[in-house]
Short mmCIF file of C-alpha atoms in Angstrom, two decimals:
data_model
loop_
_atom_site.label_atom_id
_atom_site.label_comp_id
_atom_site.label_asym_id
_atom_site.label_seq_id
_atom_site.Cartn_x
_atom_site.Cartn_y
_atom_site.Cartn_z
CA UNK X 1 60.88 70.40 73.66
CA UNK X 2 57.45 71.58 74.99
CA UNK X 3 56.84 73.30 71.47
CA UNK X 4 57.48 70.08 69.88
CA UNK X 5 55.35 68.06 72.03
CA UNK X 6 52.36 70.35 71.89
CA UNK X 7 50.84 69.57 68.23
CA UNK X 8 51.31 65.80 69.23
CA UNK X 9 49.37 66.35 72.50
CA UNK X 10 46.81 68.34 70.46
CA UNK X 11 46.15 65.86 68.27
CA UNK X 12 45.66 63.12 70.79
CA UNK X 13 42.89 65.07 72.41
CA UNK X 14 40.94 65.87 68.97
CA UNK X 15 41.43 62.06 67.63
CA UNK X 16 38.32 60.77 70.21
CA UNK X 17 36.21 63.47 69.52
CA UNK X 18 36.66 63.06 65.84
CA UNK X 19 35.91 59.24 66.44
CA UNK X 20 32.96 60.22 68.38
CA UNK X 21 31.68 62.63 65.81
CA UNK X 22 32.12 59.95 62.86
CA UNK X 23 30.28 57.13 65.15
CA UNK X 24 27.27 59.18 65.69
CA UNK X 25 25.56 61.17 63.02
CA UNK X 26 23.00 63.82 63.67
CA UNK X 27 19.48 62.72 64.13
CA UNK X 28 17.06 62.48 60.93
CA UNK X 29 14.02 64.45 60.38
CA UNK X 30 10.89 63.49 58.37
CA UNK X 31 12.02 64.86 55.38
CA UNK X 32 15.76 63.48 55.85
CA UNK X 33 15.70 59.78 54.56
CA UNK X 34 14.57 59.61 50.92
CA UNK X 35 12.35 56.43 50.59
CA UNK X 36 13.27 55.36 53.88
CA UNK X 37 11.51 56.10 57.49
CA UNK X 38 13.28 58.24 60.36
CA UNK X 39 13.20 55.50 63.14
CA UNK X 40 12.37 56.39 66.86
CA UNK X 41 16.23 56.50 67.55
CA UNK X 42 16.97 59.12 65.05
CA UNK X 43 18.35 56.83 62.56
CA UNK X 44 17.32 56.15 58.79
CA UNK X 45 16.18 52.69 57.61
CA UNK X 46 14.69 51.03 54.82
CA UNK X 47 11.16 50.89 54.48
CA UNK X 48 10.01 47.40 53.78
CA UNK X 49 6.96 46.36 51.86
CA UNK X 50 4.12 45.06 53.45
CA UNK X 51 3.47 41.45 52.53
CA UNK X 52 0.15 41.60 53.70
CA UNK X 53 -0.79 45.01 51.53
CA UNK X 54 0.28 43.76 48.35
CA UNK X 55 -2.28 43.17 45.79
CA UNK X 56 -0.73 40.52 43.50
CA UNK X 57 -3.34 40.49 40.57
CA UNK X 58 -6.66 41.22 39.10
CA UNK X 59 -9.10 39.15 37.14
CA UNK X 60 -12.17 39.09 35.23
CA UNK X 61 -14.39 35.88 35.69
CA UNK X 62 -17.03 35.22 33.39
CA UNK X 63 -20.24 33.64 34.62
CA UNK X 64 -21.13 30.29 33.60
CA UNK X 65 -23.80 29.46 31.28
CA UNK X 66 -26.98 27.59 32.58
CA UNK X 67 -28.50 24.63 30.82
CA UNK X 68 -30.97 26.22 28.12
CA UNK X 69 -30.37 29.81 28.78
CA UNK X 70 -30.84 32.36 26.46
CA UNK X 71 -28.65 35.08 25.10
CA UNK X 72 -30.89 37.61 27.16
CA UNK X 73 -32.28 37.67 30.77
CA UNK X 74 -35.10 39.38 32.59
CA UNK X 75 -34.79 40.79 36.02
CA UNK X 76 -37.58 42.78 38.09
CA UNK X 77 -40.84 43.98 36.88
CA UNK X 78 -44.28 42.90 37.78
CA UNK X 79 -43.54 39.16 38.02
CA UNK X 80 -40.36 39.50 40.10
CA UNK X 81 -37.97 38.18 37.94
CA UNK X 82 -34.81 37.00 39.06
CA UNK X 83 -31.04 35.73 37.80
CA UNK X 84 -28.99 33.27 39.25
CA UNK X 85 -25.27 33.60 38.24
CA UNK X 86 -22.47 31.20 38.91
CA UNK X 87 -18.79 32.03 38.81
CA UNK X 88 -15.83 30.00 39.35
CA UNK X 89 -13.24 31.66 41.75
CA UNK X 90 -9.45 31.19 40.84
CA UNK X 91 -7.56 28.61 42.47
CA UNK X 92 -5.42 30.71 44.37
CA UNK X 93 -4.96 34.32 45.97
CA UNK X 94 -7.33 36.10 48.70
CA UNK X 95 -10.22 37.70 47.33
CA UNK X 96 -9.87 41.63 48.36
CA UNK X 97 -12.59 42.99 46.17
CA UNK X 98 -15.31 41.45 43.72
CA UNK X 99 -17.69 43.63 41.49
CA UNK X 100 -20.67 42.17 39.97
CA UNK X 101 -21.06 43.69 36.49
CA UNK X 102 -23.89 43.68 34.18
CA UNK X 103 -25.01 44.98 30.93
CA UNK X 104 -28.25 45.81 29.39
CA UNK X 105 -29.22 43.83 26.43
CA UNK X 106 -29.21 45.57 22.95
CA UNK X 107 -31.99 47.54 22.46
CA UNK X 108 -32.99 47.61 26.49
CA UNK X 109 -34.63 50.92 27.21
CA UNK X 110 -33.73 52.84 30.03
CA UNK X 111 -36.21 52.67 33.20
CA UNK X 112 -37.39 54.25 36.66
CA UNK X 113 -34.46 53.32 38.94
CA UNK X 114 -34.61 49.81 40.91
CA UNK X 115 -33.32 48.44 44.24
CA UNK X 116 -31.13 45.46 43.28
CA UNK X 117 -30.34 42.82 45.78
CA UNK X 118 -27.91 40.10 45.59
CA UNK X 119 -28.08 37.40 47.87
CA UNK X 120 -25.13 34.70 48.25
CA UNK X 121 -23.12 33.01 50.88
CA UNK X 122 -22.06 36.44 52.81
CA UNK X 123 -24.48 39.07 53.68
CA UNK X 124 -27.25 40.14 51.24
CA UNK X 125 -26.12 43.41 49.69
CA UNK X 126 -28.03 46.00 47.58
CA UNK X 127 -27.95 49.19 45.72
CA UNK X 128 -30.38 51.69 43.89
CA UNK X 129 -29.62 51.24 40.32
CA UNK X 130 -30.44 53.41 37.21
CA UNK X 131 -30.44 51.29 34.01
CA UNK X 132 -29.10 53.17 31.26
CA UNK X 133 -28.62 51.75 27.77
CA UNK X 134 -25.31 50.82 26.48
CA UNK X 135 -23.88 50.96 30.18
CA UNK X 136 -22.88 48.41 32.61
CA UNK X 137 -24.05 48.59 36.21
CA UNK X 138 -22.09 47.24 39.29
CA UNK X 139 -22.61 45.99 42.44
CA UNK X 140 -19.95 45.42 45.14
CA UNK X 141 -20.26 41.66 46.22
CA UNK X 142 -16.94 41.24 47.92
CA UNK X 143 -18.13 39.86 51.17
CA UNK X 144 -20.06 36.73 49.09
CA UNK X 145 -16.50 36.12 47.38
CA UNK X 146 -14.75 36.60 50.90
CA UNK X 147 -16.99 34.06 52.18
CA UNK X 148 -15.73 31.15 50.22
CA UNK X 149 -12.29 29.94 49.73
CA UNK X 150 -10.03 29.93 46.41
CA UNK X 151 -11.14 27.62 43.88
CA UNK X 152 -15.07 27.65 45.30
CA UNK X 153 -17.94 28.31 43.20
CA UNK X 154 -19.66 31.53 43.86
CA UNK X 155 -23.50 31.39 43.34
CA UNK X 156 -25.27 34.56 43.18
CA UNK X 157 -29.06 35.27 43.14
CA UNK X 158 -29.97 38.62 41.98
CA UNK X 159 -33.63 40.45 42.13
CA UNK X 160 -34.77 43.68 41.67
CA UNK X 161 -37.79 45.94 43.24
CA UNK X 162 -39.54 48.86 42.36
CA UNK X 163 -39.90 50.71 39.06
CA UNK X 164 -42.37 49.84 36.44
CA UNK X 165 -44.08 46.66 35.51
CA UNK X 166 -41.85 45.99 32.52
CA UNK X 167 -38.78 44.05 33.65
CA UNK X 168 -35.11 44.80 32.64
CA UNK X 169 -33.57 42.96 29.60
CA UNK X 170 -30.07 41.90 30.62
CA UNK X 171 -27.17 40.30 28.70
CA UNK X 172 -26.85 36.71 29.98
CA UNK X 173 -23.90 34.40 30.15
CA UNK X 174 -24.90 33.43 26.50
CA UNK X 175 -24.98 36.54 25.21
CA UNK X 176 -23.97 37.31 21.72
CA UNK X 177 -21.23 40.12 22.95
CA UNK X 178 -18.55 38.52 24.90
CA UNK X 179 -17.52 41.58 26.45
CA UNK X 180 -21.37 42.29 27.71
CA UNK X 181 -21.83 38.93 29.42
CA UNK X 182 -22.09 38.92 33.23
CA UNK X 183 -18.66 39.15 34.69
CA UNK X 184 -16.71 39.05 38.07
CA UNK X 185 -14.28 41.61 38.73
CA UNK X 186 -11.69 40.40 40.97
CA UNK X 187 -8.70 42.12 43.24
CA UNK X 188 -6.73 39.25 44.61
CA UNK X 189 -3.88 39.42 47.16
CA UNK X 190 -1.38 36.58 46.69
CA UNK X 191 -1.09 34.02 49.81
CA UNK X 192 2.89 34.23 51.32
CA UNK X 193 5.60 32.95 49.15
CA UNK X 194 3.01 32.83 46.25
CA UNK X 195 3.88 36.54 44.91
CA UNK X 196 5.96 35.15 41.91
CA UNK X 197 3.81 34.46 38.77
CA UNK X 198 0.83 35.85 39.81
CA UNK X 199 0.78 38.72 37.27
CA UNK X 200 1.20 35.98 34.66
CA UNK X 201 -1.54 34.06 36.32
CA UNK X 202 -3.75 37.37 35.75
CA UNK X 203 -2.53 37.92 32.47
CA UNK X 204 -3.44 34.06 31.36
CA UNK X 205 -6.93 34.51 33.02
CA UNK X 206 -7.63 37.81 31.20
CA UNK X 207 -6.79 36.06 27.94
CA UNK X 208 -9.47 33.34 28.82
CA UNK X 209 -11.76 35.92 29.41
CA UNK X 210 -11.36 37.32 26.05
CA UNK X 211 -11.78 34.13 24.21
CA UNK X 212 -15.24 32.26 23.68
CA UNK X 213 -15.78 29.83 26.63
CA UNK X 214 -16.91 26.71 24.32
CA UNK X 215 -20.09 26.45 25.66
CA UNK X 216 -21.86 28.73 23.19
#
């Protein structure tokens, strides 16, 4: 009789241990969770996407032509020529990065470096720029753009100091080559609940940038 009951007793003793072993998996390690993350309790969990770290769109916004402006403009030189530019910011999205891009005018000659300053609603920014034929130069104006809200108009005043007496000749907002007109390159973060369709809006903005403005 004892031989008959021993297997049943052994099985009864092993069942709790087996159940406990299934209930508690071994703790995870830094490389054992695939695309997830090993949490503090030793278990893997899915790594969610931070909404505030998601870039939803990029856009290129052209400067609006001023009244009576020519297809070229002058910057710096002995007379201290200045350039004023106006950009309509997108109606939606928080500005993460904004870069002003300007091109030399056709046949503009390279000159000594100058200190380019850009004033606007934020703290004034400046950088040393070397004008090179057929190459644009860029100035980070993120603080100016972030000082305004969506849909606002960003007004920038650009000046340059140093170099020789001749001013730089740059392509204006009425330049004959659309791709050489001053633009504002933007990276935008979608507002909460506005991620859907943001990329479509960015593509639409790029399409508008590639077409004539209608003001020419």
